[in-house]
Amino acid sequence: MVTINENYLKLKAGYLFPEIARRVTAFAEANPDAPIIKLGIGDVTEPLPEACRVAMIKAVEEMGDRDSFKGYGPEQGYEFLREKIVRHDFQSRGCDITADEIFISDGSKCDCGNILDIFGHDNTIAVTDPVYPVYVDTNVMAGHTGPAREDGTYEGLIYLPISAENNFTAEIPDYKVDLVYLCFPNNPTGAAATREHLQQWVDYAHTHGSLLLFDAAYEAFITEDDIPHSIYEIPGARDCAIEFRSFSKNAGFTGTRCAFTVVPKTIKVKASDGTDVELHRLWNRRQSTKFNGVSYIVQRGAEAVYTEAGQTQVRKLIRFYLENARIIREKLSEAGIQTYGGVNAPYVWVKTPHGLSSWDFFDKLLHTCNVVGTPGSGFGAAGEGYFRISAFNSRENVETAMQRITEKFKV
Amino acid sequence: MVTINENYLKLKAGYLFPEIARRVTAFAEANPDAPIIKLGIGDVTEPLPEACRVAMIKAVEEMGDRDSFKGYGPEQGYEFLREKIVRHDFQSRGCDITADEIFISDGSKCDCGNILDIFGHDNTIAVTDPVYPVYVDTNVMAGHTGPAREDGTYEGLIYLPISAENNFTAEIPDYKVDLVYLCFPNNPTGAAATREHLQQWVDYAHTHGSLLLFDAAYEAFITEDDIPHSIYEIPGARDCAIEFRSFSKNAGFTGTRCAFTVVPKTIKVKASDGTDVELHRLWNRRQSTKFNGVSYIVQRGAEAVYTEAGQTQVRKLIRFYLENARIIREKLSEAGIQTYGGVNAPYVWVKTPHGLSSWDFFDKLLHTCNVVGTPGSGFGAAGEGYFRISAFNSRENVETAMQRITEKFKV
């Protein structure tokens, strides 16, 4: 008799976004003419930058010629892309990261989940509440938690509440945690972390021998000068932090698929026999054995992000979405609805009006305004009474959606 | 103190192919003018079919228009591709598989490793010897084995020897194994399995409540009419077999990246509380949570494999490599070297001449003939004294390589 991984059976309901998709599909089928506007899932809507498209078409053409055809590439990603990333995203900001510490992948979501492969099962693990659900669910699936409680939290995980009171940055614990997930700019709250806050985390990690799993998928949206874009801008982070990055939200690669993870060679962990083990070596082995690299065509597209044309086009995309975020913030504020975030992030975190629960507000918004957002409680118990609105849509749709919401929900 | 997954430390040496790459690189650096011909790693060399390229360029162009832009796709893959796969690869062969049982992925190697996520840690597991190393290494990494023995095998795994004596098809065990990895056409030996052999495995699985993990990455190379292309051609397989497929070896997608896994909804496993659990539900949850789908562009390229033009082009590619395989078989045989496989597979499995060990033959071949192959012992202890030669190269390189080998090693 085959046995299954019974940890999967602990998972509460579906993953958040499929559940949203299910409700939206049901509504759309019952109301085929409803002019639905989706500001829910954090998916981009604007065309892929021309520089990326030109590069990918060239790469497809290379595949048609025996001499330039590309078969298996390096599992870690092509040198041409790793070099550009390290120069542009890290060395230019004073981060001491080298190209062989960059691992190209097909998604940050994948990496955030897969990274658990290289860790033991006895680590204590902290996430914020609310939090990007993948951090939690992948730990449940890996058997790092007990069963779910009534409020959706899991026994055995440490939840660090984030709220308006602490500027959506968790208090640094006064006890030891082994693995700490941090996401800045934050999904779902849109909050950014100051240099001082991140320094406290790095110091904490050094004190306790902890590791920070730093998700910087939204770093391109940072507008304030003093906000770090990478954890490696913080002295000491090279010894205690893995960083996740993505081309999904800066260059619109959500459907094209490319991301990367930084594992500095200086992160060393003691094995039970007392020897030092480089996490870099373990992750390299994991990727070599269980992954075969990202499509050559896609890697050429990602490389084009770093050309002058690519940079101009990406900055234009970011400015466009940030202007959407500004409109969302201002219109909701004018209507008396409290908002957070949306300045260094494409997400506006909204206090639900009239004391509605997150899912009640979701259903009401869908049914009365035909607007889709994401219930804050889907990101954790402490997200109850909040709602995430994404700035990823056309200007017209954002303006129409805000008009509908403010008309119906004016406080 | 963070703990690591210490199972990684049990892994013997590097994954086979990186080790080969290391030796080849060292030789090439010391002998920059050596005209090296690579028949080692199973990587294709001929251009990507035109139909696939045309489809991908169109897809890239769609990404440039807001109305046809694609963001996140379904984690399971697009309907347009799943439908074509199921019709062409399964229903046309009488296999009762539906589109929602197909999960599109970025590689069979990834799926073969990731599939372990959904199983318990207490299953007994069997692999053939020799075997594709990923099946073994991913089980070591998941903690399903004890330490490595002197000969490279791992305690706790069951090895089913395959050799010329049993036509490279394992004897069906007379005891219970929970998970059985099968690969037909076989990598590395190039052997194919008859309908009768596969029926025995399906019957075995039914008798013991076992699950077959059937890797059919090389099915396109089957030339003999009576050899099944899919395990689902065998009655009863829908209840006990997961099948892995790939576009790597038929359409040359090794660098483009697309594959798929079939998980029939009828495979049910009992949880410890006695309830039935569909493996399909678990794999769907795994993919939804830890994967974000394959690039839209690449999925359109894979879809084009199923057009009339795509089929013609793929068949031409396959014929080309199979003719290479024929040349390898015949030339080596003429030189008195014993060969197997190469009829329903792109691999020729060679008995090393003069009683050389696999790695000695590898080094000799590299140094005296500048030809790269794969040592049989890299695939398992029972592969010692064998050598895999791949048919993936140009006609000229294959002919030159065979000329060099037969001159030096004529028995």
PDB file of N, CA and C in Angstrom, chain A residues 236-301:
ATOM      1  N   GLY A 236      26.349  42.634   6.751  1.00  0.00           N
ATOM      2  CA  GLY A 236      26.176  41.378   7.480  1.00  0.00           C
ATOM      3  C   GLY A 236      25.153  40.438   6.855  1.00  0.00           C
ATOM      4  N   ALA A 237      24.370  40.917   5.882  1.00  0.00           N
ATOM      5  CA  ALA A 237      23.289  40.095   5.323  1.00  0.00           C
ATOM      6  C   ALA A 237      23.823  38.920   4.505  1.00  0.00           C
ATOM      7  N   ARG A 238      25.009  39.075   3.954  1.00  0.00           N
ATOM      8  CA  ARG A 238      25.614  38.008   3.144  1.00  0.00           C
ATOM      9  C   ARG A 238      25.771  36.694   3.902  1.00  0.00           C
ATOM     10  N   ASP A 239      25.801  36.778   5.228  1.00  0.00           N
ATOM     11  CA  ASP A 239      26.007  35.569   6.034  1.00  0.00           C
ATOM     12  C   ASP A 239      24.709  34.941   6.515  1.00  0.00           C
ATOM     13  N   CYS A 240      23.601  35.623   6.280  1.00  0.00           N
ATOM     14  CA  CYS A 240      22.380  35.154   6.943  1.00  0.00           C
ATOM     15  C   CYS A 240      21.111  35.356   6.128  1.00  0.00           C
ATOM     16  N   ALA A 241      21.230  35.671   4.832  1.00  0.00           N
ATOM     17  CA  ALA A 241      19.994  35.923   4.076  1.00  0.00           C
ATOM     18  C   ALA A 241      20.056  35.359   2.663  1.00  0.00           C
ATOM     19  N   ILE A 242      18.954  34.734   2.273  1.00  0.00           N
ATOM     20  CA  ILE A 242      18.702  34.312   0.896  1.00  0.00           C
ATOM     21  C   ILE A 242      17.671  35.282   0.344  1.00  0.00           C
ATOM     22  N   GLU A 243      17.887  35.753  -0.899  1.00  0.00           N
ATOM     23  CA  GLU A 243      16.929  36.718  -1.461  1.00  0.00           C
ATOM     24  C   GLU A 243      16.257  36.159  -2.707  1.00  0.00           C
ATOM     25  N   PHE A 244      14.940  36.381  -2.807  1.00  0.00           N
ATOM     26  CA  PHE A 244      14.160  35.948  -3.967  1.00  0.00           C
ATOM     27  C   PHE A 244      13.783  37.169  -4.804  1.00  0.00           C
ATOM     28  N   ARG A 245      14.010  37.089  -6.098  1.00  0.00           N
ATOM     29  CA  ARG A 245      13.663  38.176  -7.016  1.00  0.00           C
ATOM     30  C   ARG A 245      12.911  37.620  -8.209  1.00  0.00           C
ATOM     31  N   SER A 246      12.272  38.488  -8.929  1.00  0.00           N
ATOM     32  CA  SER A 246      11.427  38.037 -10.034  1.00  0.00           C
ATOM     33  C   SER A 246      11.388  39.056 -11.150  1.00  0.00           C
ATOM     34  N   PHE A 247      11.173  38.581 -12.370  1.00  0.00           N
ATOM     35  CA  PHE A 247      10.904  39.481 -13.492  1.00  0.00           C
ATOM     36  C   PHE A 247       9.396  39.638 -13.704  1.00  0.00           C
ATOM     37  N   SER A 248       8.594  38.998 -12.849  1.00  0.00           N
ATOM     38  CA  SER A 248       7.144  39.012 -13.045  1.00  0.00           C
ATOM     39  C   SER A 248       6.563  40.407 -12.922  1.00  0.00           C
ATOM     40  N   LYS A 249       6.967  41.114 -11.879  1.00  0.00           N
ATOM     41  CA  LYS A 249       6.277  42.340 -11.578  1.00  0.00           C
ATOM     42  C   LYS A 249       6.983  43.581 -12.122  1.00  0.00           C
ATOM     43  N   ASN A 250       8.277  43.507 -12.391  1.00  0.00           N
ATOM     44  CA  ASN A 250       8.923  44.673 -13.015  1.00  0.00           C
ATOM     45  C   ASN A 250       8.723  44.659 -14.528  1.00  0.00           C
ATOM     46  N   ALA A 251       9.035  43.525 -15.173  1.00  0.00           N
ATOM     47  CA  ALA A 251       8.977  43.482 -16.637  1.00  0.00           C
ATOM     48  C   ALA A 251       7.734  42.765 -17.150  1.00  0.00           C
ATOM     49  N   GLY A 252       6.816  42.417 -16.260  1.00  0.00           N
ATOM     50  CA  GLY A 252       5.569  41.803 -16.710  1.00  0.00           C
ATOM     51  C   GLY A 252       5.711  40.365 -17.163  1.00  0.00           C
ATOM     52  N   PHE A 253       6.589  39.597 -16.498  1.00  0.00           N
ATOM     53  CA  PHE A 253       6.872  38.213 -16.908  1.00  0.00           C
ATOM     54  C   PHE A 253       5.965  37.183 -16.235  1.00  0.00           C
ATOM     55  N   THR A 254       4.807  37.580 -15.718  1.00  0.00           N
ATOM     56  CA  THR A 254       3.988  36.587 -15.007  1.00  0.00           C
ATOM     57  C   THR A 254       3.601  35.402 -15.899  1.00  0.00           C
ATOM     58  N   GLY A 255       3.418  35.668 -17.186  1.00  0.00           N
ATOM     59  CA  GLY A 255       3.101  34.576 -18.109  1.00  0.00           C
ATOM     60  C   GLY A 255       4.301  34.106 -18.908  1.00  0.00           C
ATOM     61  N   THR A 256       5.409  34.800 -18.765  1.00  0.00           N
ATOM     62  CA  THR A 256       6.631  34.453 -19.520  1.00  0.00           C
ATOM     63  C   THR A 256       7.576  33.619 -18.671  1.00  0.00           C
ATOM     64  N   ARG A 257       7.563  33.838 -17.367  1.00  0.00           N
ATOM     65  CA  ARG A 257       8.216  33.027 -16.349  1.00  0.00           C
ATOM     66  C   ARG A 257       9.738  33.172 -16.290  1.00  0.00           C
ATOM     67  N   CYS A 258      10.194  34.041 -15.398  1.00  0.00           N
ATOM     68  CA  CYS A 258      11.622  34.076 -15.065  1.00  0.00           C
ATOM     69  C   CYS A 258      11.802  34.776 -13.728  1.00  0.00           C
ATOM     70  N   ALA A 259      12.686  34.237 -12.912  1.00  0.00           N
ATOM     71  CA  ALA A 259      12.949  34.790 -11.592  1.00  0.00           C
ATOM     72  C   ALA A 259      14.371  34.382 -11.218  1.00  0.00           C
ATOM     73  N   PHE A 260      14.802  34.784 -10.039  1.00  0.00           N
ATOM     74  CA  PHE A 260      16.088  34.259  -9.566  1.00  0.00           C
ATOM     75  C   PHE A 260      16.182  34.324  -8.057  1.00  0.00           C
ATOM     76  N   THR A 261      17.071  33.522  -7.542  1.00  0.00           N
ATOM     77  CA  THR A 261      17.301  33.449  -6.101  1.00  0.00           C
ATOM     78  C   THR A 261      18.792  33.636  -5.849  1.00  0.00           C
ATOM     79  N   VAL A 262      19.090  34.410  -4.827  1.00  0.00           N
ATOM     80  CA  VAL A 262      20.481  34.683  -4.484  1.00  0.00           C
ATOM     81  C   VAL A 262      20.843  33.889  -3.232  1.00  0.00           C
ATOM     82  N   VAL A 263      21.839  33.022  -3.368  1.00  0.00           N
ATOM     83  CA  VAL A 263      22.315  32.257  -2.217  1.00  0.00           C
ATOM     84  C   VAL A 263      23.809  32.534  -2.067  1.00  0.00           C
ATOM     85  N   PRO A 264      24.167  33.462  -1.185  1.00  0.00           N
ATOM     86  CA  PRO A 264      25.582  33.795  -1.023  1.00  0.00           C
ATOM     87  C   PRO A 264      26.385  32.599  -0.510  1.00  0.00           C
ATOM     88  N   LYS A 265      27.614  32.493  -1.005  1.00  0.00           N
ATOM     89  CA  LYS A 265      28.447  31.351  -0.602  1.00  0.00           C
ATOM     90  C   LYS A 265      28.884  31.442   0.850  1.00  0.00           C
ATOM     91  N   THR A 266      28.711  32.607   1.422  1.00  0.00           N
ATOM     92  CA  THR A 266      29.179  32.821   2.796  1.00  0.00           C
ATOM     93  C   THR A 266      28.172  32.357   3.850  1.00  0.00           C
ATOM     94  N   ILE A 267      27.001  31.899   3.433  1.00  0.00           N
ATOM     95  CA  ILE A 267      26.063  31.353   4.426  1.00  0.00           C
ATOM     96  C   ILE A 267      26.487  29.927   4.738  1.00  0.00           C
ATOM     97  N   LYS A 268      26.903  29.718   5.957  1.00  0.00           N
ATOM     98  CA  LYS A 268      27.342  28.383   6.376  1.00  0.00           C
ATOM     99  C   LYS A 268      26.480  27.916   7.537  1.00  0.00           C
ATOM    100  N   VAL A 269      26.137  26.645   7.494  1.00  0.00           N
ATOM    101  CA  VAL A 269      25.313  26.056   8.548  1.00  0.00           C
ATOM    102  C   VAL A 269      26.067  24.834   9.062  1.00  0.00           C
ATOM    103  N   LYS A 270      25.958  24.580  10.343  1.00  0.00           N
ATOM    104  CA  LYS A 270      26.659  23.418  10.914  1.00  0.00           C
ATOM    105  C   LYS A 270      25.812  22.160  10.740  1.00  0.00           C
ATOM    106  N   ALA A 271      26.428  21.127  10.177  1.00  0.00           N
ATOM    107  CA  ALA A 271      25.761  19.821  10.139  1.00  0.00           C
ATOM    108  C   ALA A 271      25.843  19.204  11.533  1.00  0.00           C
ATOM    109  N   SER A 272      25.105  18.118  11.758  1.00  0.00           N
ATOM    110  CA  SER A 272      25.055  17.541  13.103  1.00  0.00           C
ATOM    111  C   SER A 272      26.406  16.984  13.536  1.00  0.00           C
ATOM    112  N   ASP A 273      27.297  16.698  12.566  1.00  0.00           N
ATOM    113  CA  ASP A 273      28.632  16.224  12.957  1.00  0.00           C
ATOM    114  C   ASP A 273      29.602  17.381  13.181  1.00  0.00           C
ATOM    115  N   GLY A 274      29.094  18.609  13.148  1.00  0.00           N
ATOM    116  CA  GLY A 274      29.928  19.760  13.466  1.00  0.00           C
ATOM    117  C   GLY A 274      30.607  20.404  12.265  1.00  0.00           C
ATOM    118  N   THR A 275      30.501  19.776  11.079  1.00  0.00           N
ATOM    119  CA  THR A 275      31.152  20.375   9.906  1.00  0.00           C
ATOM    120  C   THR A 275      30.304  21.525   9.360  1.00  0.00           C
ATOM    121  N   ASP A 276      30.986  22.479   8.742  1.00  0.00           N
ATOM    122  CA  ASP A 276      30.292  23.591   8.093  1.00  0.00           C
ATOM    123  C   ASP A 276      29.801  23.161   6.718  1.00  0.00           C
ATOM    124  N   VAL A 277      28.581  23.503   6.416  1.00  0.00           N
ATOM    125  CA  VAL A 277      28.036  23.204   5.085  1.00  0.00           C
ATOM    126  C   VAL A 277      27.557  24.522   4.460  1.00  0.00           C
ATOM    127  N   GLU A 278      28.003  24.777   3.234  1.00  0.00           N
ATOM    128  CA  GLU A 278      27.527  25.969   2.521  1.00  0.00           C
ATOM    129  C   GLU A 278      26.125  25.707   1.980  1.00  0.00           C
ATOM    130  N   LEU A 279      25.186  26.577   2.291  1.00  0.00           N
ATOM    131  CA  LEU A 279      23.840  26.427   1.718  1.00  0.00           C
ATOM    132  C   LEU A 279      23.908  26.504   0.192  1.00  0.00           C
ATOM    133  N   HIS A 280      24.848  27.296  -0.309  1.00  0.00           N
ATOM    134  CA  HIS A 280      25.027  27.429  -1.758  1.00  0.00           C
ATOM    135  C   HIS A 280      25.245  26.079  -2.417  1.00  0.00           C
ATOM    136  N   ARG A 281      26.047  25.237  -1.771  1.00  0.00           N
ATOM    137  CA  ARG A 281      26.339  23.922  -2.330  1.00  0.00           C
ATOM    138  C   ARG A 281      25.070  23.054  -2.346  1.00  0.00           C
ATOM    139  N   LEU A 282      24.280  23.144  -1.283  1.00  0.00           N
ATOM    140  CA  LEU A 282      23.052  22.341  -1.223  1.00  0.00           C
ATOM    141  C   LEU A 282      22.042  22.804  -2.274  1.00  0.00           C
ATOM    142  N   TRP A 283      21.884  24.130  -2.396  1.00  0.00           N
ATOM    143  CA  TRP A 283      20.905  24.636  -3.362  1.00  0.00           C
ATOM    144  C   TRP A 283      21.359  24.313  -4.791  1.00  0.00           C
ATOM    145  N   ASN A 284      22.657  24.396  -5.010  1.00  0.00           N
ATOM    146  CA  ASN A 284      23.203  24.059  -6.318  1.00  0.00           C
ATOM    147  C   ASN A 284      22.905  22.595  -6.642  1.00  0.00           C
ATOM    148  N   ARG A 285      23.062  21.740  -5.645  1.00  0.00           N
ATOM    149  CA  ARG A 285      22.791  20.326  -5.859  1.00  0.00           C
ATOM    150  C   ARG A 285      21.299  20.088  -6.082  1.00  0.00           C
ATOM    151  N   ARG A 286      20.483  20.800  -5.329  1.00  0.00           N
ATOM    152  CA  ARG A 286      19.035  20.683  -5.493  1.00  0.00           C
ATOM    153  C   ARG A 286      18.625  21.069  -6.920  1.00  0.00           C
ATOM    154  N   GLN A 287      19.121  22.198  -7.365  1.00  0.00           N
ATOM    155  CA  GLN A 287      18.739  22.684  -8.695  1.00  0.00           C
ATOM    156  C   GLN A 287      19.303  21.791  -9.795  1.00  0.00           C
ATOM    157  N   SER A 288      20.541  21.307  -9.626  1.00  0.00           N
ATOM    158  CA  SER A 288      21.138  20.444 -10.652  1.00  0.00           C
ATOM    159  C   SER A 288      20.349  19.150 -10.793  1.00  0.00           C
ATOM    160  N   THR A 289      19.809  18.655  -9.699  1.00  0.00           N
ATOM    161  CA  THR A 289      19.157  17.351  -9.710  1.00  0.00           C
ATOM    162  C   THR A 289      17.672  17.438 -10.027  1.00  0.00           C
ATOM    163  N   LYS A 290      17.010  18.504  -9.582  1.00  0.00           N
ATOM    164  CA  LYS A 290      15.552  18.565  -9.703  1.00  0.00           C
ATOM    165  C   LYS A 290      15.055  19.662 -10.640  1.00  0.00           C
ATOM    166  N   PHE A 291      15.951  20.273 -11.388  1.00  0.00           N
ATOM    167  CA  PHE A 291      15.572  21.389 -12.257  1.00  0.00           C
ATOM    168  C   PHE A 291      16.471  21.349 -13.473  1.00  0.00           C
ATOM    169  N   ASN A 292      15.990  21.876 -14.585  1.00  0.00           N
ATOM    170  CA  ASN A 292      16.811  21.823 -15.791  1.00  0.00           C
ATOM    171  C   ASN A 292      17.029  23.178 -16.426  1.00  0.00           C
ATOM    172  N   GLY A 293      16.925  24.232 -15.608  1.00  0.00           N
ATOM    173  CA  GLY A 293      17.165  25.570 -16.147  1.00  0.00           C
ATOM    174  C   GLY A 293      15.916  26.141 -16.807  1.00  0.00           C
ATOM    175  N   VAL A 294      15.969  27.443 -17.029  1.00  0.00           N
ATOM    176  CA  VAL A 294      14.856  28.164 -17.644  1.00  0.00           C
ATOM    177  C   VAL A 294      15.079  28.179 -19.155  1.00  0.00           C
ATOM    178  N   SER A 295      14.001  28.190 -19.908  1.00  0.00           N
ATOM    179  CA  SER A 295      14.074  28.269 -21.369  1.00  0.00           C
ATOM    180  C   SER A 295      15.098  29.310 -21.808  1.00  0.00           C
ATOM    181  N   TYR A 296      15.959  28.920 -22.743  1.00  0.00           N
ATOM    182  CA  TYR A 296      16.949  29.864 -23.295  1.00  0.00           C
ATOM    183  C   TYR A 296      16.258  31.112 -23.818  1.00  0.00           C
ATOM    184  N   ILE A 297      15.131  30.901 -24.487  1.00  0.00           N
ATOM    185  CA  ILE A 297      14.397  32.014 -25.100  1.00  0.00           C
ATOM    186  C   ILE A 297      13.980  33.026 -24.029  1.00  0.00           C
ATOM    187  N   VAL A 298      13.476  32.509 -22.923  1.00  0.00           N
ATOM    188  CA  VAL A 298      13.011  33.371 -21.840  1.00  0.00           C
ATOM    189  C   VAL A 298      14.190  34.079 -21.164  1.00  0.00           C
ATOM    190  N   GLN A 299      15.296  33.371 -21.012  1.00  0.00           N
ATOM    191  CA  GLN A 299      16.462  34.012 -20.385  1.00  0.00           C
ATOM    192  C   GLN A 299      16.983  35.168 -21.239  1.00  0.00           C
ATOM    193  N   ARG A 300      16.900  35.015 -22.562  1.00  0.00           N
ATOM    194  CA  ARG A 300      17.306  36.128 -23.438  1.00  0.00           C
ATOM    195  C   ARG A 300      16.344  37.297 -23.261  1.00  0.00           C
ATOM    196  N   GLY A 301      15.060  36.994 -23.067  1.00  0.00           N
ATOM    197  CA  GLY A 301      14.085  38.051 -22.808  1.00  0.00           C
ATOM    198  C   GLY A 301      14.390  38.787 -21.512  1.00  0.00           C
TER     199      GLY A 301
END
